[in-house]
Coordinates of C-alpha atoms in Angstrom, one line a residue:
X1 CA 1.3 14.7 -9.9
X2 CA 1.8 11.8 -7.6
X3 CA 0.4 12.2 -4.1
X4 CA 3.7 11.7 -2.2
X5 CA 5.4 14.2 -4.4
X6 CA 2.6 16.7 -3.7
X7 CA 3.1 16.2 0.0
X8 CA 6.8 16.8 -0.2
X9 CA 6.4 20.0 -2.2
X10 CA 3.8 21.4 0.3
X11 CA 6.1 20.4 3.2
X12 CA 9.0 22.4 1.5
X13 CA 6.8 25.5 1.1
X14 CA 5.4 25.3 4.6
X15 CA 8.9 24.9 6.2
X16 CA 10.3 27.7 4.1
X17 CA 7.5 29.9 5.3
X18 CA 7.9 29.0 9.0
X19 CA 11.7 29.4 8.9
X20 CA 11.5 32.7 7.2
X21 CA 9.2 33.9 9.9
X22 CA 11.7 32.8 12.5
X23 CA 14.4 34.6 10.7
X24 CA 16.9 31.7 10.5
X25 CA 18.1 31.9 6.9
X26 CA 21.0 29.5 7.3
X27 CA 18.9 26.9 9.0
X28 CA 16.1 27.5 6.4
X29 CA 18.6 26.9 3.5
X30 CA 19.8 23.6 4.9
X31 CA 16.3 22.2 5.5
X32 CA 14.8 23.4 2.3
X33 CA 17.7 22.2 0.2
X34 CA 17.4 18.7 1.8
X35 CA 13.7 18.6 1.2
X36 CA 14.0 19.8 -2.3
X37 CA 16.5 16.9 -2.9
X38 CA 14.0 14.5 -1.4
X39 CA 11.3 15.8 -3.8
X40 CA 13.6 15.3 -6.8
X41 CA 14.6 11.8 -5.8
X42 CA 11.1 10.8 -5.0
X43 CA 9.9 11.9 -8.4
X44 CA 12.7 9.8 -10.0
X45 CA 11.9 6.8 -7.8
X46 CA 8.1 6.6 -7.2
X47 CA 5.5 5.6 -9.7
X48 CA 2.9 6.1 -7.0
X49 CA 1.2 4.6 -3.9
X50 CA -1.8 2.4 -4.8
X51 CA -4.7 0.8 -2.9
X52 CA -5.8 -2.6 -4.4
X53 CA -9.6 -3.0 -4.4
X54 CA -10.2 -6.5 -5.8
X55 CA -8.9 -10.1 -5.8
X56 CA -7.7 -10.1 -9.4
X57 CA -4.0 -10.5 -8.3
X58 CA -4.7 -12.9 -5.4
X59 CA -3.0 -14.8 -3.9
X60 CA 0.0 -12.5 -4.5
X61 CA -1.7 -9.2 -3.8
X62 CA -4.9 -9.1 -1.7
X63 CA -7.8 -6.7 -1.6
X64 CA -6.9 -3.8 0.7
X65 CA -3.1 -4.0 0.2
X66 CA -1.4 -0.7 0.0
X67 CA 1.6 -1.0 -2.4
X68 CA 4.4 1.2 -3.6
X69 CA 5.3 1.1 -7.3
X70 CA 8.8 2.0 -8.4
X71 CA 8.8 4.1 -11.5
X72 CA 9.7 2.1 -14.6
X73 CA 12.8 3.8 -16.2
X74 CA 13.3 5.9 -13.1
X75 CA 16.6 6.9 -11.5
X76 CA 17.0 3.6 -9.6
X77 CA 15.4 1.3 -12.2
X78 CA 18.1 -0.1 -14.4
X79 CA 16.6 -3.3 -15.8
X80 CA 14.2 -4.1 -18.6
X81 CA 10.7 -5.3 -17.9
X82 CA 10.7 -9.1 -17.4
X83 CA 8.2 -11.9 -17.4
X84 CA 6.8 -12.2 -13.9
X85 CA 7.1 -8.5 -13.0
X86 CA 4.0 -7.0 -11.4
X87 CA 3.3 -3.6 -13.0
X88 CA 0.9 -0.7 -12.5
X89 CA -0.1 0.8 -15.9
X90 CA -2.9 2.8 -17.6
X91 CA -5.8 0.8 -19.0
X92 CA -5.7 0.6 -22.8
X93 CA -9.2 1.9 -23.4
X94 CA -10.0 3.8 -20.2
X95 CA -7.7 6.9 -19.8
X96 CA -6.8 7.8 -16.3
X97 CA -7.6 4.3 -14.8
X98 CA -4.8 2.2 -13.4
X99 CA -4.5 -1.5 -13.3
X100 CA -2.0 -3.9 -11.6
X101 CA -1.2 -7.2 -13.4
X102 CA 1.7 -9.5 -14.0
X103 CA 3.8 -9.5 -17.2
X104 CA 3.3 -12.8 -19.0
X105 CA 4.6 -12.0 -22.5
X106 CA 7.4 -9.7 -23.5
X107 CA 8.5 -8.5 -27.0
X108 CA 9.2 -11.5 -29.3
X109 CA 7.1 -14.0 -27.3
X110 CA 4.2 -16.1 -28.7
X111 CA 1.5 -16.4 -26.0
X112 CA -1.1 -19.2 -26.3
X113 CA -4.2 -19.5 -24.1
X114 CA -5.0 -23.2 -23.7
X115 CA -8.4 -24.8 -22.9
X116 CA -7.2 -25.8 -19.5
X117 CA -6.9 -22.1 -18.8
X118 CA -3.1 -22.3 -18.5
X119 CA -0.9 -20.2 -20.9
X120 CA 2.0 -21.4 -23.0
X121 CA 4.9 -19.1 -23.8
X122 CA 6.9 -20.0 -26.9
X123 CA 5.4 -23.5 -26.7
X124 CA 6.3 -24.1 -23.1
X125 CA 3.5 -24.3 -20.4
X126 CA 3.6 -21.5 -17.9
X127 CA 3.2 -23.1 -14.5
X128 CA 3.2 -26.5 -12.8
X129 CA 0.2 -27.9 -10.9
X130 CA 0.7 -27.8 -7.1
X131 CA -2.9 -28.0 -5.7
X132 CA -6.4 -28.8 -6.8
X133 CA -9.7 -29.1 -5.0
X134 CA -13.4 -28.7 -5.9
X135 CA -13.1 -24.9 -6.2
X136 CA -9.7 -23.9 -7.3
X137 CA -6.5 -25.1 -9.0
X138 CA -3.2 -23.6 -8.1
X139 CA 0.0 -23.5 -10.2
X140 CA 3.5 -22.3 -9.5
X141 CA 5.4 -20.5 -12.2
X142 CA 8.9 -19.1 -12.4
X143 CA 9.8 -15.5 -13.2
X144 CA 12.7 -14.3 -15.3
X145 CA 14.5 -13.3 -12.1
X146 CA 16.6 -16.3 -11.0
X147 CA 15.2 -18.1 -7.9
X148 CA 11.9 -16.3 -7.8
X149 CA 8.4 -17.8 -8.4
X150 CA 4.8 -17.0 -7.9
X151 CA 1.4 -18.8 -7.5
X152 CA -1.6 -18.3 -9.7
X153 CA -5.0 -20.0 -9.6
X154 CA -8.0 -20.8 -11.7
X155 CA -11.6 -21.2 -10.6
X156 CA -12.9 -24.7 -11.3
X157 CA -16.5 -23.5 -11.2
X158 CA -15.9 -21.3 -14.3
X159 CA -15.4 -22.8 -17.7
X160 CA -12.9 -21.8 -20.4
X161 CA -13.8 -18.7 -22.2
X162 CA -12.5 -18.5 -25.8
X163 CA -10.9 -15.1 -26.4
X164 CA -7.9 -14.7 -28.6
X165 CA -6.1 -18.0 -29.0
X166 CA -2.6 -16.8 -29.7
X167 CA -0.8 -13.5 -29.4
X168 CA 2.6 -12.6 -31.0
X169 CA 4.0 -9.8 -28.9
X170 CA 5.7 -7.0 -31.0
X171 CA 8.4 -4.7 -29.9
X172 CA 7.4 -2.2 -27.2
X173 CA 4.3 -4.2 -26.0
X174 CA 3.5 -6.6 -23.2
X175 CA 0.8 -9.2 -22.4
X176 CA -0.6 -8.8 -18.9
X177 CA -2.7 -11.1 -16.8
X178 CA -4.0 -11.4 -13.2
X179 CA -2.8 -14.1 -10.9
X180 CA -6.5 -14.9 -10.1
X181 CA -7.1 -15.9 -13.7
X182 CA -10.8 -16.3 -13.7
X183 CA -11.5 -13.1 -11.9
X184 CA -9.2 -10.7 -13.8
X185 CA -9.9 -8.3 -16.6
X186 CA -6.6 -8.4 -18.6
X187 CA -5.0 -8.7 -22.0
X188 CA -7.3 -11.6 -22.9
X189 CA -10.3 -9.3 -22.8
X190 CA -9.3 -5.6 -23.2
X191 CA -10.5 -3.6 -26.1
X192 CA -8.0 -1.0 -27.2
X193 CA -9.0 2.4 -28.6
X194 CA -10.8 2.4 -32.0
X195 CA -8.5 1.9 -34.9
X196 CA -6.0 -0.3 -33.0
X197 CA -4.6 -3.0 -35.3
X198 CA -6.0 -6.5 -34.5
X199 CA -2.6 -7.9 -33.6
X200 CA -2.3 -5.3 -30.8
X201 CA -5.7 -5.8 -29.1
X202 CA -5.3 -6.2 -25.4
X203 CA -1.6 -5.5 -25.3
X204 CA 0.0 -2.8 -23.2
X205 CA 2.5 -0.3 -24.7
X206 CA 5.7 0.5 -22.8
X207 CA 4.6 4.2 -22.6
X208 CA 1.5 3.2 -20.6
X209 CA 3.6 1.6 -17.7
X210 CA 3.6 3.5 -14.5
X211 CA 5.6 1.5 -12.0
X212 CA 6.9 -1.9 -10.8
X213 CA 5.3 -3.1 -7.6
X214 CA 8.1 -4.1 -5.2
X215 CA 6.7 -3.2 -1.8
X216 CA 3.5 -3.9 0.2
X217 CA 3.1 -1.4 3.0
X218 CA 0.0 -2.6 4.9
X219 CA -3.4 -4.2 4.3
X220 CA -6.4 -1.9 4.6
X221 CA -9.0 -4.5 4.0
X222 CA -11.9 -2.3 5.1
X223 CA -11.2 -0.1 2.1
X224 CA -11.3 -2.9 -0.4
X225 CA -14.3 -3.0 -2.8
X226 CA -15.5 -6.4 -1.6
X227 CA -16.0 -8.3 -4.8
X228 CA -13.9 -10.9 -6.6
X229 CA -13.9 -9.4 -10.1
X230 CA -11.8 -6.4 -11.1
X231 CA -12.0 -3.3 -13.1
X232 CA -9.1 -1.2 -11.9
X233 CA -7.0 -0.3 -9.0
X234 CA -7.4 2.9 -7.0
X235 CA -4.6 5.4 -6.6
X236 CA -4.4 6.3 -2.9
X237 CA -5.1 10.0 -3.1
X238 CA -7.9 12.4 -2.7
X239 CA -9.7 12.8 -5.0
X240 CA -9.1 9.4 -6.6
X241 CA -8.0 9.6 -10.2
X242 CA -10.2 7.6 -12.5

């Protein structure tokens, strides 16, 4: 159960109790009906509220950012997953752990990881060079949504690591990467559960998707983990789900 949904339900029960005590049945009916509707709509809309602990999605999402994920396939989500979407999902080999990454490859794509640490999608390089210094190289890439772009970066102090060279994305799966390419654990490196066919290693199934990140609420940097690598993202609730 998502934390905000839980809060709504508790609020409904508490208000119902207080209004029954005050013996205002008509008022109670209006308030409880409104809150019940809010619960239902929130369940259809929200994938969750999440706290980002690491720099794996920098510079787009920074450590300590509190983000809202809109539920994929929810009541107000009417479009397919597209390249460039930022998604929250369950890790392939660690049940109960959530990650946030960007969609790089969708069904039907051929994704190639090149030695300059830039990907190609269906033979076309993903991203154009915009800045380079002694430490980082930054690129700008377009999303499938017209007029939208994002920045990703590589660490010039870290060499190319040969993982899979090429992935052909089958129906129902996605290739996910972090915008901070050299400090991200993603589809290049993940091990899926034992018995997973080799061609599916590192890919994320549609059923593992939790939500599409569309909103950043606030930065709570003092709650970030304080390292540059990444393992997962924390769901903002007590106790934290792992």
